[in-house]
Short mmCIF file of C-alpha atoms and ligand atoms in Angstrom, two decimals:
data_model
loop_
_atom_site.label_atom_id
_atom_site.label_comp_id
_atom_site.label_asym_id
_atom_site.label_seq_id
_atom_site.Cartn_x
_atom_site.Cartn_y
_atom_site.Cartn_z
CA MET A 1 30.98 6.35 -72.94
CA HIS A 2 29.10 8.24 -69.94
CA ALA A 3 26.05 9.52 -71.86
CA LYS A 4 26.30 13.10 -70.21
CA TYR A 5 29.42 13.40 -71.75
CA LEU A 6 27.76 12.33 -75.28
CA LEU A 7 25.17 14.35 -74.96
CA ASP A 8 26.90 17.45 -73.73
CA SER A 9 29.12 17.12 -76.84
CA HIS A 10 26.07 17.36 -78.94
CA ASP A 11 24.43 19.88 -76.85
CA ILE A 12 21.57 17.58 -76.26
CA ALA A 13 19.61 17.90 -72.82
CA PRO A 14 17.75 14.64 -71.77
CA LYS A 15 13.56 15.03 -72.64
CA LYS A 16 11.77 14.04 -69.67
CA SER A 17 8.91 13.19 -71.81
CA LEU A 18 10.41 10.72 -73.41
CA GLY A 19 11.49 8.90 -70.46
CA GLN A 20 15.42 9.62 -70.85
CA ASN A 21 17.12 8.49 -67.99
CA PHE A 22 20.43 6.90 -69.32
CA LEU A 23 22.28 4.08 -67.51
CA HIS A 24 26.26 5.00 -67.10
CA ASP A 25 26.80 2.39 -64.20
CA PRO A 26 29.02 -0.34 -66.00
CA HIS A 27 28.07 -3.16 -63.16
CA ALA A 28 24.45 -2.73 -63.80
CA LEU A 29 24.97 -2.74 -67.39
CA GLY A 30 26.92 -5.99 -67.22
CA LYS A 31 23.84 -7.77 -64.91
CA ILE A 32 21.75 -7.02 -67.77
CA VAL A 33 23.43 -8.40 -70.52
CA ALA A 34 24.35 -11.62 -68.46
CA ALA A 35 20.61 -11.61 -67.53
CA ALA A 36 19.87 -11.79 -70.82
CA GLU A 37 21.68 -15.13 -71.43
CA LEU A 38 22.01 -14.55 -75.34
CA THR A 39 22.60 -17.92 -77.28
CA SER A 40 23.83 -17.86 -80.88
CA ASP A 41 20.87 -18.33 -82.49
CA GLU A 42 18.93 -15.30 -80.74
CA ALA A 43 18.49 -12.15 -82.30
CA VAL A 44 17.71 -8.95 -79.83
CA LEU A 45 15.31 -6.04 -80.12
CA GLU A 46 16.48 -3.10 -78.11
CA ILE A 47 13.54 -0.47 -77.01
CA GLY A 48 15.08 2.89 -76.59
CA ALA A 49 18.70 2.71 -77.29
CA GLY A 50 19.52 6.30 -76.19
CA THR A 51 22.87 6.88 -76.59
CA GLY A 52 24.09 3.04 -76.73
CA ALA A 53 25.10 2.30 -73.19
CA LEU A 54 23.41 -0.81 -73.32
CA THR A 55 23.55 -1.40 -77.10
CA VAL A 56 27.40 -1.48 -77.21
CA PRO A 57 27.84 -4.53 -74.45
CA LEU A 58 24.91 -6.38 -76.39
CA ALA A 59 26.30 -5.78 -79.70
CA GLN A 60 30.01 -7.28 -78.20
CA THR A 61 28.22 -10.58 -77.69
CA ASN A 62 28.05 -10.83 -81.85
CA ALA A 63 24.58 -11.06 -81.40
CA PRO A 64 22.44 -9.58 -84.35
CA ILE A 65 20.63 -6.41 -82.60
CA THR A 66 17.97 -4.47 -83.75
CA ALA A 67 18.19 -0.93 -81.93
CA VAL A 68 15.08 1.11 -81.51
CA GLU A 69 15.49 4.43 -80.62
CA ILE A 70 12.75 7.48 -81.12
CA ASP A 71 14.47 10.41 -80.47
CA GLU A 72 15.88 11.87 -83.82
CA ARG A 73 18.92 13.72 -81.61
CA LEU A 74 20.48 10.51 -80.60
CA ILE A 75 20.42 8.60 -83.89
CA PRO A 76 23.84 10.18 -85.02
CA ILE A 77 25.13 9.43 -81.35
CA LEU A 78 24.49 5.95 -81.73
CA ALA A 79 25.80 5.52 -85.11
CA GLN A 80 28.80 7.00 -83.76
CA GLN A 81 28.94 4.76 -81.18
CA LEU A 82 27.89 1.50 -83.02
CA ALA A 83 30.55 2.27 -85.84
CA ASP A 84 32.50 -0.41 -85.57
CA PHE A 85 29.92 -3.13 -84.97
CA PRO A 86 28.20 -4.50 -88.15
CA ASN A 87 25.98 -6.63 -85.99
CA VAL A 88 23.74 -3.46 -85.01
CA ARG A 89 21.02 -2.04 -87.26
CA ILE A 90 19.28 1.62 -85.98
CA VAL A 91 16.15 2.22 -86.50
CA HIS A 92 14.64 5.49 -85.65
CA THR A 93 11.11 5.11 -85.12
CA ASP A 94 8.24 4.91 -82.55
CA ILE A 95 8.31 1.10 -81.09
CA LEU A 96 4.68 1.48 -80.60
CA ASP A 97 3.72 1.65 -84.50
CA HIS A 98 5.44 -1.69 -85.19
CA ASP A 99 4.61 -5.47 -84.45
CA PRO A 100 7.87 -5.93 -82.91
CA ALA A 101 8.59 -9.65 -84.33
CA ARG A 102 8.84 -7.95 -87.92
CA LEU A 103 11.06 -5.15 -86.78
CA VAL A 104 13.72 -8.47 -85.90
CA GLY A 105 13.17 -10.48 -88.96
CA GLU A 106 13.03 -14.61 -88.77
CA MET A 107 15.02 -15.50 -85.70
CA PRO A 108 13.96 -16.33 -82.57
CA TYR A 109 14.22 -13.10 -80.57
CA VAL A 110 15.28 -12.06 -76.97
CA VAL A 111 13.91 -7.90 -76.32
CA VAL A 112 16.65 -6.50 -73.93
CA ALA A 113 15.73 -2.90 -72.94
CA ASN A 114 15.95 -0.13 -70.11
CA LEU A 115 12.38 1.00 -70.69
CA PRO A 116 11.31 4.26 -70.82
CA TYR A 117 8.80 4.31 -68.02
CA TYR A 118 5.89 6.16 -69.27
CA ILE A 119 5.10 3.56 -72.01
CA THR A 120 6.02 0.52 -69.55
CA SER A 121 2.65 -1.04 -69.96
CA LEU A 122 2.16 -0.35 -73.75
CA ILE A 123 5.13 -2.05 -74.53
CA LEU A 124 4.57 -4.94 -72.39
CA ARG A 125 1.40 -5.53 -74.16
CA GLY A 126 2.91 -4.91 -77.53
CA LEU A 127 5.48 -8.08 -76.79
CA LEU A 128 3.26 -10.42 -74.87
CA GLU A 129 -0.44 -10.15 -76.80
CA ARG A 130 0.21 -8.53 -80.06
CA ALA A 131 3.47 -9.55 -81.34
CA SER A 132 2.97 -11.71 -84.71
CA ARG A 133 5.63 -14.15 -83.12
CA LYS A 134 6.64 -13.90 -79.12
CA PRO A 135 9.89 -12.95 -78.24
CA ARG A 136 11.53 -16.03 -76.09
CA ARG A 137 12.53 -13.85 -73.28
CA LEU A 138 12.72 -10.04 -72.08
CA VAL A 139 14.75 -8.65 -70.27
CA LEU A 140 13.43 -5.26 -69.16
CA THR A 141 14.55 -2.60 -66.94
CA ILE A 142 11.66 -1.04 -65.05
CA GLN A 143 10.30 0.31 -62.34
CA GLN A 144 11.00 -1.22 -59.07
CA GLU A 145 7.53 -1.12 -57.93
CA VAL A 146 5.71 -2.00 -61.16
CA ALA A 147 8.37 -5.33 -61.21
CA GLU A 148 6.64 -6.12 -57.59
CA ARG A 149 3.48 -5.77 -59.08
CA ILE A 150 4.08 -7.96 -62.30
CA THR A 151 5.92 -10.60 -59.88
CA ALA A 152 3.45 -10.54 -57.23
CA LYS A 153 1.61 -14.04 -56.14
CA PRO A 154 -1.81 -14.73 -55.22
CA GLY A 155 -3.30 -12.36 -52.52
CA ASP A 156 -1.82 -9.33 -53.75
CA MET A 157 -2.28 -10.06 -58.01
CA SER A 158 -3.36 -7.17 -60.14
CA LEU A 159 -4.51 -7.05 -64.03
CA LEU A 160 -1.06 -6.47 -64.84
CA ALA A 161 0.50 -9.71 -63.08
CA VAL A 162 -2.14 -12.03 -64.45
CA SER A 163 -1.64 -10.43 -68.02
CA VAL A 164 2.25 -11.02 -67.65
CA GLN A 165 1.90 -14.26 -65.96
CA PHE A 166 -0.59 -15.63 -68.44
CA TYR A 167 2.34 -15.52 -70.93
CA GLY A 168 5.68 -16.19 -69.36
CA VAL A 169 7.35 -16.53 -65.90
CA PRO A 170 8.34 -13.24 -64.68
CA LYS A 171 11.49 -12.98 -62.18
CA ILE A 172 13.37 -10.03 -60.76
CA VAL A 173 16.82 -10.94 -61.48
CA GLY A 174 18.30 -7.43 -60.01
CA ARG A 175 18.39 -3.93 -58.80
CA ILE A 176 19.62 -0.50 -59.79
CA SER A 177 19.75 2.36 -57.43
CA ALA A 178 18.29 5.68 -59.23
CA GLY A 179 22.00 7.06 -59.02
CA ALA A 180 22.71 4.42 -61.87
CA PHE A 181 21.01 6.62 -64.35
CA PHE A 182 21.63 10.33 -65.79
CA PRO A 183 19.62 12.00 -65.18
CA ARG A 184 18.75 10.38 -62.03
CA PRO A 185 14.87 9.23 -61.67
CA GLU A 186 12.93 9.57 -58.54
CA VAL A 187 12.61 5.86 -57.97
CA ASP A 188 14.51 2.70 -57.94
CA SER A 189 14.50 0.41 -60.59
CA ALA A 190 14.48 -3.51 -61.19
CA ILE A 191 15.66 -5.89 -63.92
CA LEU A 192 12.72 -8.30 -64.79
CA ARG A 193 13.18 -11.18 -66.69
CA VAL A 194 10.08 -12.75 -68.21
CA ASP A 195 10.81 -16.28 -69.74
CA LEU A 196 7.58 -16.76 -71.76
CA HIS A 197 5.57 -19.89 -72.53
CA PRO A 198 6.22 -21.73 -75.81
CA THR A 199 2.74 -22.57 -75.50
CA PRO A 200 0.07 -20.59 -73.31
CA ALA A 201 0.40 -21.87 -69.28
CA ILE A 202 -3.82 -22.53 -69.46
CA ALA A 203 -5.45 -23.86 -72.57
CA ILE A 204 -8.42 -21.25 -73.04
CA ASP A 205 -9.40 -18.78 -75.37
CA GLU A 206 -7.33 -15.50 -74.60
CA ALA A 207 -9.87 -13.03 -75.77
CA ALA A 208 -12.59 -14.59 -73.13
CA PHE A 209 -10.28 -15.22 -70.41
CA PHE A 210 -9.39 -11.18 -70.44
CA THR A 211 -12.88 -10.18 -71.13
CA VAL A 212 -13.35 -12.21 -67.15
CA VAL A 213 -10.37 -11.20 -65.50
CA ARG A 214 -10.57 -7.53 -66.65
CA ALA A 215 -14.07 -7.71 -65.68
CA GLY A 216 -12.86 -9.17 -62.30
CA PHE A 217 -10.34 -6.49 -61.55
CA ALA A 218 -12.47 -3.64 -62.44
CA GLN A 219 -13.81 -2.77 -58.98
CA LYS A 220 -11.06 -3.06 -56.76
CA ARG A 221 -11.59 -4.69 -53.60
CA LYS A 222 -14.94 -5.87 -53.77
CA GLN A 223 -16.06 -9.21 -53.83
CA LEU A 224 -15.74 -11.26 -57.05
CA LYS A 225 -19.55 -11.86 -57.40
CA ASN A 226 -20.28 -8.21 -57.32
CA ALA A 227 -17.48 -7.34 -59.71
CA LEU A 228 -17.72 -10.03 -62.02
CA GLY A 229 -21.39 -9.11 -62.45
CA SER A 230 -21.05 -5.73 -63.00
CA GLY A 231 -18.42 -6.17 -65.41
CA LEU A 232 -20.13 -8.95 -67.13
CA GLY A 233 -23.12 -7.14 -67.33
CA ILE A 234 -25.10 -10.31 -65.40
CA SER A 235 -26.83 -10.34 -62.11
CA HIS A 236 -24.95 -11.17 -58.75
CA PRO A 237 -26.79 -14.24 -58.28
CA GLU A 238 -25.98 -15.29 -61.61
CA ALA A 239 -21.99 -14.06 -61.08
CA ALA A 240 -21.84 -16.13 -57.79
CA ALA A 241 -23.24 -19.11 -59.84
CA ILE A 242 -20.70 -19.26 -62.18
CA LEU A 243 -18.00 -18.87 -59.49
CA THR A 244 -19.23 -21.72 -57.46
CA ALA A 245 -19.70 -23.85 -60.39
CA ALA A 246 -15.59 -22.66 -60.83
CA GLY A 247 -14.95 -24.16 -57.41
CA ILE A 248 -14.62 -20.45 -56.46
CA ASP A 249 -16.19 -19.01 -53.16
CA PRO A 250 -17.97 -15.98 -54.72
CA ALA A 251 -16.62 -13.92 -51.75
CA ARG A 252 -13.31 -13.98 -52.71
CA ARG A 253 -11.70 -10.89 -54.51
CA ALA A 254 -9.65 -10.82 -57.35
CA GLU A 255 -6.24 -10.23 -55.97
CA THR A 256 -6.59 -13.63 -54.58
CA LEU A 257 -7.35 -15.79 -57.28
CA THR A 258 -4.53 -18.27 -59.38
CA LEU A 259 -4.00 -18.69 -63.09
CA PRO A 260 -5.62 -21.74 -63.25
CA GLU A 261 -8.70 -20.51 -60.92
CA TRP A 262 -9.09 -17.87 -63.45
CA GLY A 263 -9.22 -20.19 -66.41
CA ALA A 264 -11.91 -22.31 -64.55
CA VAL A 265 -14.01 -19.53 -64.12
CA THR A 266 -13.38 -18.44 -68.01
CA THR A 267 -14.54 -21.92 -68.82
CA VAL A 268 -17.48 -22.38 -67.09
CA ALA A 269 -18.51 -18.27 -68.03
CA THR A 270 -17.93 -19.16 -71.80
CA GLN A 271 -20.82 -22.19 -71.30
CA THR A 272 -22.97 -20.29 -69.22
CA LEU A 273 -22.73 -16.64 -71.38
CA PRO A 274 -22.45 -17.30 -75.02
CA ALA A 275 -21.46 -13.78 -76.08
CA LEU A 276 -18.27 -14.98 -74.11
CA SER A 277 -17.24 -17.67 -76.71
N1 SAM B 301 18.98 2.75 -73.37
C1 SAM B 301 19.46 3.85 -72.95
C2 SAM B 301 19.99 3.57 -71.88
O1 SAM B 301 20.49 2.20 -71.00
O2 SAM B 301 20.81 4.33 -71.34
C3 SAM B 301 18.32 4.83 -72.89
C4 SAM B 301 17.17 4.10 -72.05
S1 SAM B 301 15.98 5.49 -71.26
C5 SAM B 301 15.14 5.03 -70.12
C6 SAM B 301 14.57 5.58 -72.63
C7 SAM B 301 14.84 5.43 -74.19
O3 SAM B 301 13.29 5.18 -74.68
C8 SAM B 301 15.31 6.95 -74.39
O4 SAM B 301 16.42 7.06 -75.30
C9 SAM B 301 14.04 7.45 -75.24
O5 SAM B 301 14.22 8.37 -76.14
C10 SAM B 301 13.70 6.15 -75.89
N2 SAM B 301 12.14 6.24 -76.21
C11 SAM B 301 10.83 6.85 -75.71
N3 SAM B 301 9.68 6.38 -76.29
C12 SAM B 301 10.17 5.67 -77.48
C13 SAM B 301 9.26 4.83 -78.38
N4 SAM B 301 8.17 5.11 -78.15
N5 SAM B 301 9.83 4.38 -79.08
C14 SAM B 301 11.34 4.02 -79.13
N6 SAM B 301 11.98 4.56 -78.36
C15 SAM B 301 11.40 5.22 -77.32
#
């Protein structure tokens, strides 16, 4: 049922502060569920179930669904919309307070969500870095511009792109115009699917890798030897020596490096700087 009708009939106004833009376009909802390619051994974690627009078609696949929603005003609507689906568990909570894996139980799981945009990065970090058991894949509706940043190639990489691509393969699988939402957001959206690597794409100490990558991106558009030097608290010639030993021209910029190149820099940096390992 259209979110506007459901909200009006419960006298509820959407809260901008919670990123409430409800999806009402059946075609877009169908595309999201199709993109999830759920199999019979998978559970679903839906973040931000809203009025259940996405929860209902997800529930129709018969998968066990855990639908998380922070806004208590929406819980009675969700309960009503999903009354016929014993495979759905509605959890009234803030997703940021949880280990996502523990919300779904033992089964392999897939995260499907039309995300509240104000916490996209925090939720991504929670799912990719902190989950005690990683999801198999994510199918997330996010701002188109953010989806494009995440799927960038060397030349246009960012800390966000490296962080997501370290854990999986991101792909834009659809676009959703602002008019498909109520209220209409200011930006268009994209459906981003991320297939997580069963084991990390590069075998490396994760903490050291991200210390190096963060240092590299800390000073935008600077040559890597300068950014890494300042970021790791070493001299620029020392940073240049690490880069050269890793086979990287010290004059390159962070946005041009591939993941294996970041891996090579991390390997040399950990050998040279004991504090990193
Ligand atoms: N899934 C619904 C749909 O597609 O119409 C709603 C999507 S709306 C973009 C995002 C939803 O996330 C809202 O219902 C909002 O209340 C909820 N939300 C915001 N912050 C949250 C949080 N920290 N934890 C859980 N849900 C949250």
